[in-house]
mmCIF file of C-alpha atoms in Angstrom:
data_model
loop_
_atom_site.group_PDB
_atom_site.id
_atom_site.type_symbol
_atom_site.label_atom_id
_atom_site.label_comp_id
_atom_site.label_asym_id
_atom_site.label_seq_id
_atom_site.Cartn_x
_atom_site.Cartn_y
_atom_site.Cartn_z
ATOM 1 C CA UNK G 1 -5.331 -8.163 -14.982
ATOM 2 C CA UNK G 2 -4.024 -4.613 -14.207
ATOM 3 C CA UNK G 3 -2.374 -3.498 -11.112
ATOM 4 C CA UNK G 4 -4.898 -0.526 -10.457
ATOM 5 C CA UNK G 5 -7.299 -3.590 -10.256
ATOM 6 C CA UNK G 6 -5.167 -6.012 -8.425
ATOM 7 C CA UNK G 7 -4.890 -3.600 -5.718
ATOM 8 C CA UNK G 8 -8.546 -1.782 -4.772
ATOM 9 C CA UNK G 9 -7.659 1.085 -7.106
ATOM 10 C CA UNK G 10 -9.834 3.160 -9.628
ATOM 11 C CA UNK G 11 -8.262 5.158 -12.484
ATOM 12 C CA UNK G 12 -9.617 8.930 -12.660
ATOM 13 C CA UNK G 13 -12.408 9.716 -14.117
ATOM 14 C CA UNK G 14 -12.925 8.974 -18.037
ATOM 15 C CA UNK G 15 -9.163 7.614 -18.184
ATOM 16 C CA UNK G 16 -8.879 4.406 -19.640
ATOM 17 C CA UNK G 17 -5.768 2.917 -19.332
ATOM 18 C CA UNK G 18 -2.376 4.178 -16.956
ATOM 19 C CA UNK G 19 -0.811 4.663 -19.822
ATOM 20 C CA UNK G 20 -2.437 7.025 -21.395
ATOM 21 C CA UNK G 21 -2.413 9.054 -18.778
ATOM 22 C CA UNK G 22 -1.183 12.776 -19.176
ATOM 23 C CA UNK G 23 0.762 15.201 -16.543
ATOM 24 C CA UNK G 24 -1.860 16.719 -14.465
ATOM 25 C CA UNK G 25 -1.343 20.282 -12.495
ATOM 26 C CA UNK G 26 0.373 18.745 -8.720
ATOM 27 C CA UNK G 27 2.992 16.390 -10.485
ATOM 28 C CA UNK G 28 5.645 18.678 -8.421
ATOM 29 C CA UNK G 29 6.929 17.163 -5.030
ATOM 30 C CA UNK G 30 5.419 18.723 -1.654
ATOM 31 C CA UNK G 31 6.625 22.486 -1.846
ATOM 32 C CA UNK G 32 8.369 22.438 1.195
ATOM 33 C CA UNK G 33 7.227 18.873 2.849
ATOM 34 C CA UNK G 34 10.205 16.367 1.798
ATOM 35 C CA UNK G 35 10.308 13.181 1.561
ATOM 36 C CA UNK G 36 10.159 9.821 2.801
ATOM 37 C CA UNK G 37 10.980 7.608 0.412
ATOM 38 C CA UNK G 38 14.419 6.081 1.777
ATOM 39 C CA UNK G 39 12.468 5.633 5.283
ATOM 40 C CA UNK G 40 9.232 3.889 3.528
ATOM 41 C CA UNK G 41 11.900 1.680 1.651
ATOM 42 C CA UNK G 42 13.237 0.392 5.010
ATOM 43 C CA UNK G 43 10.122 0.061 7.501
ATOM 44 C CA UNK G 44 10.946 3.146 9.277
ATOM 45 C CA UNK G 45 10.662 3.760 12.675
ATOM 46 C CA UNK G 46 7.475 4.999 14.849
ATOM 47 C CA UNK G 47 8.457 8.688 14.939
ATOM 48 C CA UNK G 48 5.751 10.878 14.218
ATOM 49 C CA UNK G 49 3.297 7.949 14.046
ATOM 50 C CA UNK G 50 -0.340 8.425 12.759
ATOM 51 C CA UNK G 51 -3.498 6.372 14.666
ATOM 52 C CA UNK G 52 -2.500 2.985 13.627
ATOM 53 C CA UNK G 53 0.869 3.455 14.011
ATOM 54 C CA UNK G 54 1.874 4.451 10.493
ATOM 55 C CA UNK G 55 5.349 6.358 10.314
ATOM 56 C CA UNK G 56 6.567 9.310 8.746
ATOM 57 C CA UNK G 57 9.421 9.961 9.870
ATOM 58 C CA UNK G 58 10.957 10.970 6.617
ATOM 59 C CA UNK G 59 8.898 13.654 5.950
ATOM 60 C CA UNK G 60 10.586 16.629 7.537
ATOM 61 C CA UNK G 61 9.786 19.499 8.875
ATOM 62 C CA UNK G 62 7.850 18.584 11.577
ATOM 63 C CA UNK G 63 4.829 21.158 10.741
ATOM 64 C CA UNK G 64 4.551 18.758 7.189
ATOM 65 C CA UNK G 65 5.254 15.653 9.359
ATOM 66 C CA UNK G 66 1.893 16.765 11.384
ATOM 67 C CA UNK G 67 0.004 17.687 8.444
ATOM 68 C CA UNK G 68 0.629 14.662 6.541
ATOM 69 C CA UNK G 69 -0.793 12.456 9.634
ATOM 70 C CA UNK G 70 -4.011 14.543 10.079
ATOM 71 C CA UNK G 71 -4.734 14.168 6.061
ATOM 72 C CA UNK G 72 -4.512 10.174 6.666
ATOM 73 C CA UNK G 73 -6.537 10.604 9.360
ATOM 74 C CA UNK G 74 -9.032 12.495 7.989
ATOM 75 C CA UNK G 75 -9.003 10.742 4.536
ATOM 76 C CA UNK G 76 -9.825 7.593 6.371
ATOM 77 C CA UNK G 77 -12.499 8.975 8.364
ATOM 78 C CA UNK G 78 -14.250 10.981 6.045
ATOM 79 C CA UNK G 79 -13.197 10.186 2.217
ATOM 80 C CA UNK G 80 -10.996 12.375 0.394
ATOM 81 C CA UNK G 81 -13.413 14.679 -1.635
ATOM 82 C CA UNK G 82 -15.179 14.916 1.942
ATOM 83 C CA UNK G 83 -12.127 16.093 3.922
ATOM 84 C CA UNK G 84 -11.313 19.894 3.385
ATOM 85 C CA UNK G 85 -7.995 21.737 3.246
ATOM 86 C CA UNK G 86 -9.399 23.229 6.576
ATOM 87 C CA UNK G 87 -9.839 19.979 8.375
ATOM 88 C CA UNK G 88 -6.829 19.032 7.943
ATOM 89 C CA UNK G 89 -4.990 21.603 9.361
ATOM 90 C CA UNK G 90 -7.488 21.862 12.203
ATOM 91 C CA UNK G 91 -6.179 18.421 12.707
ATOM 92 C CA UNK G 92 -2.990 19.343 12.822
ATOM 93 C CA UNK G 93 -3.191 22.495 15.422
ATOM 94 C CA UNK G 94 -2.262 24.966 11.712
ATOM 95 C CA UNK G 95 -4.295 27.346 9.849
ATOM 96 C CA UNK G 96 -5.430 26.692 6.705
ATOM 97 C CA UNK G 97 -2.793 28.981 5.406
ATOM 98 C CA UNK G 98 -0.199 27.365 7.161
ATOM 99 C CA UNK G 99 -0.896 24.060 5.428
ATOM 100 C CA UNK G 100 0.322 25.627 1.696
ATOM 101 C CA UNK G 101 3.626 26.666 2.845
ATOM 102 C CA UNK G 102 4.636 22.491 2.683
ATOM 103 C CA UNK G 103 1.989 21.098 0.292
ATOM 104 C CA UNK G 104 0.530 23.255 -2.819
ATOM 105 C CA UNK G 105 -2.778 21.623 -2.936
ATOM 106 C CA UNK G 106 -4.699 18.611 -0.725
ATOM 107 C CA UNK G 107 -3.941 16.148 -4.322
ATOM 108 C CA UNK G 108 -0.224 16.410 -2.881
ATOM 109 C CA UNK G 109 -0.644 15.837 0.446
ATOM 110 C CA UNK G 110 -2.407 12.020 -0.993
ATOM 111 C CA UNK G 111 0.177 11.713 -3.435
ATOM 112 C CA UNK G 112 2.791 11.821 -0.601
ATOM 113 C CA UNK G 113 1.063 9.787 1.774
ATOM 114 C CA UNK G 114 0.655 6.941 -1.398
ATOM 115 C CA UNK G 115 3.979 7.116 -2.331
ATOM 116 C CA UNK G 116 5.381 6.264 0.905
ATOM 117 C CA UNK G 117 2.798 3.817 1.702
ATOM 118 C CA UNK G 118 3.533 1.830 -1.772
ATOM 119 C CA UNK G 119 7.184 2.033 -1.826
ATOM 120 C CA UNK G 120 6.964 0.160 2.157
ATOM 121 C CA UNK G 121 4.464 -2.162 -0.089
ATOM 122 C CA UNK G 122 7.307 -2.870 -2.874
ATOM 123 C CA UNK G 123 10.152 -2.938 -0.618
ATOM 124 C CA UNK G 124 8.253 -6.068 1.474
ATOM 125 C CA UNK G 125 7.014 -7.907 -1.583
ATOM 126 C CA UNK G 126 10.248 -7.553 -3.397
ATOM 127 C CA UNK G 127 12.132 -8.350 -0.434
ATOM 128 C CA UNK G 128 10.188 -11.682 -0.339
ATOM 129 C CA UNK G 129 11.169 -12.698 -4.078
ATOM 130 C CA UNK G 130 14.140 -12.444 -3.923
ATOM 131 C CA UNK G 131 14.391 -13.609 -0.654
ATOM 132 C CA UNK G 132 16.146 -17.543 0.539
ATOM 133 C CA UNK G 133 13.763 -20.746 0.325
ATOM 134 C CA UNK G 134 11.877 -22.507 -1.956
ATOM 135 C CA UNK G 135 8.436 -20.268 -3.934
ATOM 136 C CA UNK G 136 5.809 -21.826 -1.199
ATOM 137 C CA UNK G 137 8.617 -20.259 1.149
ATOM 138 C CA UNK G 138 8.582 -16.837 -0.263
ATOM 139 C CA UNK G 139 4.419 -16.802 -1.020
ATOM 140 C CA UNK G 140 3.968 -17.495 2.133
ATOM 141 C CA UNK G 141 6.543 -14.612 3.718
ATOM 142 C CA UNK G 142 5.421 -12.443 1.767
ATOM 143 C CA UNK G 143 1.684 -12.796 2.195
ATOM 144 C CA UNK G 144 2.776 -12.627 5.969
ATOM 145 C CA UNK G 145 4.396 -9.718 5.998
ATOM 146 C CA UNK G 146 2.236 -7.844 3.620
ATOM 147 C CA UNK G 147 -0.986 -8.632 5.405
ATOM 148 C CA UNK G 148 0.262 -7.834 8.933
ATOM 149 C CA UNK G 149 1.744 -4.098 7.131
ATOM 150 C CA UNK G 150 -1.823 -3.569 6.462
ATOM 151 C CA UNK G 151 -3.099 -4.558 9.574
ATOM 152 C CA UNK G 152 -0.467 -2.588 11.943
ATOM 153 C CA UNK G 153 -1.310 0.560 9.582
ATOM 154 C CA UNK G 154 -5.052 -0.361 8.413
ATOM 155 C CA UNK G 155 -5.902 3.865 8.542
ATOM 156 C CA UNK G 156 -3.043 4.510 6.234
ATOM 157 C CA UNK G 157 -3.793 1.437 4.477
ATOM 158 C CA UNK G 158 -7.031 2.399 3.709
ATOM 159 C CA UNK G 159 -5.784 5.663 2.315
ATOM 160 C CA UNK G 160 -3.372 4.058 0.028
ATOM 161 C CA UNK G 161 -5.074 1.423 -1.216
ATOM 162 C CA UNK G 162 -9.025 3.082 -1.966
ATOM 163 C CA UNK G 163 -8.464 6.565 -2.567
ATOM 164 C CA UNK G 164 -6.221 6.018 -6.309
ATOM 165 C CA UNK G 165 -8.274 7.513 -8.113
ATOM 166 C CA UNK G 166 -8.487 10.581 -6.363
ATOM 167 C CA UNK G 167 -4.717 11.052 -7.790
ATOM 168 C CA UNK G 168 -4.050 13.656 -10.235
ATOM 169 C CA UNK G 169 -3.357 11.712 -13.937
ATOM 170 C CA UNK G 170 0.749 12.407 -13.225
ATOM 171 C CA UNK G 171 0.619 11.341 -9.695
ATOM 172 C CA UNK G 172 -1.611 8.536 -10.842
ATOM 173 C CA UNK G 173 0.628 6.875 -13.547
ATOM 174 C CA UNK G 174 3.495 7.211 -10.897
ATOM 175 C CA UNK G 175 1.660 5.432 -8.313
ATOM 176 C CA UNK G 176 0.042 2.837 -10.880
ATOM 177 C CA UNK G 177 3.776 2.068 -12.221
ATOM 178 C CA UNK G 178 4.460 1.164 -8.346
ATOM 179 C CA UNK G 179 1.431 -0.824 -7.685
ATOM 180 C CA UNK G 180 2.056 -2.687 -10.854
ATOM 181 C CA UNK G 181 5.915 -3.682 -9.544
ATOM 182 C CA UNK G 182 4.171 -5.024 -6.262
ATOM 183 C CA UNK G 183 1.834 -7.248 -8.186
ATOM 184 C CA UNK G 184 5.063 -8.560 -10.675
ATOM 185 C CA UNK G 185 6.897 -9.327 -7.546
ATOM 186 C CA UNK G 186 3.964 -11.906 -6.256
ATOM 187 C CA UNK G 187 3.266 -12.750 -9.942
ATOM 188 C CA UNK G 188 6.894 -13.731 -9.831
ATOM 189 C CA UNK G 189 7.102 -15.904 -6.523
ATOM 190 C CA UNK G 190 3.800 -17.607 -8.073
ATOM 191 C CA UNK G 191 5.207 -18.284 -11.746
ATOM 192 C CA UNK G 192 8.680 -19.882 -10.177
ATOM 193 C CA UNK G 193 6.398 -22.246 -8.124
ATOM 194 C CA UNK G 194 3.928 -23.584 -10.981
ATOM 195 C CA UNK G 195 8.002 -23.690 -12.435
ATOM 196 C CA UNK G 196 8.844 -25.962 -10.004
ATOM 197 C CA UNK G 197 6.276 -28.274 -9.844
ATOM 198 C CA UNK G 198 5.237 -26.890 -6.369
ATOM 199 C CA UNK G 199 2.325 -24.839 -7.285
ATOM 200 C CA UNK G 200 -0.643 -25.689 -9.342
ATOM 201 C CA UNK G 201 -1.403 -22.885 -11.085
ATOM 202 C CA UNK G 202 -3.333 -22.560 -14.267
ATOM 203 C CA UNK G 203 -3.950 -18.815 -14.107
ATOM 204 C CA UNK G 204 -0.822 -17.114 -12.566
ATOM 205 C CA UNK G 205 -2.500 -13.639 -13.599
ATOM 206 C CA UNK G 206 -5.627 -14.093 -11.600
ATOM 207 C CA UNK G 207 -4.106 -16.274 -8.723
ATOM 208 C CA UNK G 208 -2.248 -13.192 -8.648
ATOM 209 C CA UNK G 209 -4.881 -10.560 -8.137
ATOM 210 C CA UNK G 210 -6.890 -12.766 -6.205
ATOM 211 C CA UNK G 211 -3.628 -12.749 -3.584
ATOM 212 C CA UNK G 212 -2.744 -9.503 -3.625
ATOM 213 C CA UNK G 213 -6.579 -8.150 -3.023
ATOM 214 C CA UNK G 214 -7.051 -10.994 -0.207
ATOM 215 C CA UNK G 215 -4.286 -9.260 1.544
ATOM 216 C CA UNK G 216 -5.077 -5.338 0.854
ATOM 217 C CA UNK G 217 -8.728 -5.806 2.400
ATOM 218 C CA UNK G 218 -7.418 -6.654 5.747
ATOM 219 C CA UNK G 219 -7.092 -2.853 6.283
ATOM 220 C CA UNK G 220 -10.755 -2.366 5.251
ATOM 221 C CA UNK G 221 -11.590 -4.777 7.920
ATOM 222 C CA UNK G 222 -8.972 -4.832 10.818
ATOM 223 C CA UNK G 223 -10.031 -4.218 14.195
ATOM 224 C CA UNK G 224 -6.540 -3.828 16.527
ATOM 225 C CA UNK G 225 -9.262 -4.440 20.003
ATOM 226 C CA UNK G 226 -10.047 -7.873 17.885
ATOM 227 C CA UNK G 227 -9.406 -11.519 18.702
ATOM 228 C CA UNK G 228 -6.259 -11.730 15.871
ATOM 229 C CA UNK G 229 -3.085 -9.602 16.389
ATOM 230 C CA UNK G 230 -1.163 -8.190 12.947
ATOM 231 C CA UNK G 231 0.959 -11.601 12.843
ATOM 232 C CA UNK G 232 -1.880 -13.928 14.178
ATOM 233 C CA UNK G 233 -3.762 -12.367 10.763
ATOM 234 C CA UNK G 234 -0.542 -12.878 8.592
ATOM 235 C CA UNK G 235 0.014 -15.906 9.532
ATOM 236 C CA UNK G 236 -3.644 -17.389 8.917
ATOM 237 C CA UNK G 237 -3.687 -15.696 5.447
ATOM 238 C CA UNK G 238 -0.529 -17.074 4.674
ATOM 239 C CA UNK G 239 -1.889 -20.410 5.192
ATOM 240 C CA UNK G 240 -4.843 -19.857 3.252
ATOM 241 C CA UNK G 241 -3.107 -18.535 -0.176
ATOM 242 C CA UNK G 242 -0.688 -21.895 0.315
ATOM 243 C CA UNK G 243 -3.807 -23.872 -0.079
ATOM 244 C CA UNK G 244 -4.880 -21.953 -2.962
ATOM 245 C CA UNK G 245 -1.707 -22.397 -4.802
ATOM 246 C CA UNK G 246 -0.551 -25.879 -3.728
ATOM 247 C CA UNK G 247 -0.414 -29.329 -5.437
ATOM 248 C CA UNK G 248 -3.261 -31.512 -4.525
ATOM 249 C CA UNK G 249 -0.630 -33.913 -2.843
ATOM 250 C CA UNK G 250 0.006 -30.725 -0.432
ATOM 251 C CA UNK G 251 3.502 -30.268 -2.043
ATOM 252 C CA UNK G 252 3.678 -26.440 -0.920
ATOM 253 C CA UNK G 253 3.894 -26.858 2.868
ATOM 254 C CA UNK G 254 3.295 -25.009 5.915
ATOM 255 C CA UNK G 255 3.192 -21.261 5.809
ATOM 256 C CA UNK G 256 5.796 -21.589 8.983
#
């Protein structure tokens, strides 16, 4: 099962496999937009938030800060090939040409916004494997954790997770190569509890896509005026996966 799979995305056109996948014209960084890799990696704070609450504070200066929360916003609303250069700095209170002094084309404006989004994705999932506790423990943390992410940010989510293939091929095989750590770090929390006797497991592969795109669809669907708050989702998922992955004796436990 591949990770581009796993997790909602589609390779670009006529490519068939990540790695194959040649340098494409926007493999640079942002021209002038930063970073935010160090502040995905830790959670962040809510500084220079997006709609759902996405942050970016990283990303300096403020004018790229700004534009990089009107492209999720308008990515999400519209589709990427939909959304123009021009929307997005209309969103953002710029002219058009103000937008290219921090980001050479729109391609790196979705690059940045997936990179930060699946580095905060590997740096929860990892941080559950190798985490305390026994494997129905650490499934169920980081199912938790992962799900409510993608609730509390379901615009950026959406962004991240469904527009992949809209990647140039460099960006793409950079963002693929993340995705596919994310899905070895749940492949490896499952594996160590078929190891143990506490899961029962006879395809770790597809019990692990079938996890990992349980929990990415929550910020297809998420309503934040619903009945079920970020952790009140988590939580529930949590409990589900268990049951998928759990001894017939009920070996694996509460998701508590």
């Amino acid at each position: 099962m591949s990770a581009e799979a796993a997790t909602g995305g589609e390779p670009p056109a006529e490519e068939e496999s990540p790695g194959e996948l040649s340098g494409g014209a926007a493999d640079g960084g942002a021209a002038d937009g930063g970073t935010a890799d160090a502040d995905a990696a830790q959670g962040g704070t809510d500084a220079g938030a997006g709609a759902d609450g996405g942050s970016w504070e990283g990303i300096t200066p403020d004018a790229a800060r700004r534009l990089v929360v009107a492209a999720v916003e308008a990515f999400a609303e519209r589709g990427y090939h939909a959304t123009t250069t021009r929307d997005i700095a209309g969103r953002a209170g710029m002219s058009p040409a103000a937008l290219y002094i921090h980001y050479k084309t729109k391609e790196e404006l979705l690059y940045q916004i997936s990179k930060v989004g699946h580095l905060r994705s590997l740096a929860l999932l990892a941080g559950a494997r190798d985490g305390a506790g026994t494997a129905a423990e650490r499934l169920a943390h980081a199912v938790r954790v992962f799900v409510r992410w993608h609730a509390e940010h379901h615009t950026t989510g959406r962004v991240v997770q469904y527009e992949l293939g809209a990647l140039s091929p460099g960006h793409y095989t950079e963002i693929v190569a993340l995705r596919r750590q994310s899905e070895d770090a749940i492949r490896s929390i499952i594996g160590d509890g078929v190891a143990a006797g506490e899961f029962d497991v006879p395809d770790v592969s597809g019990t692990t896509l079938a996890v990992l795109s349980l929990c990415i669809d929550v910020a297809r669907w998420f309503n934040p005026n619903g009945r079920r708050t970020p952790d009140e989702v988590g939580a529930l998922y949590a409990d589900l996966v268990l049951r998928m992955v759990r001894q017939a004796d009920g070996q694996a436990g509460p998701a508590a």
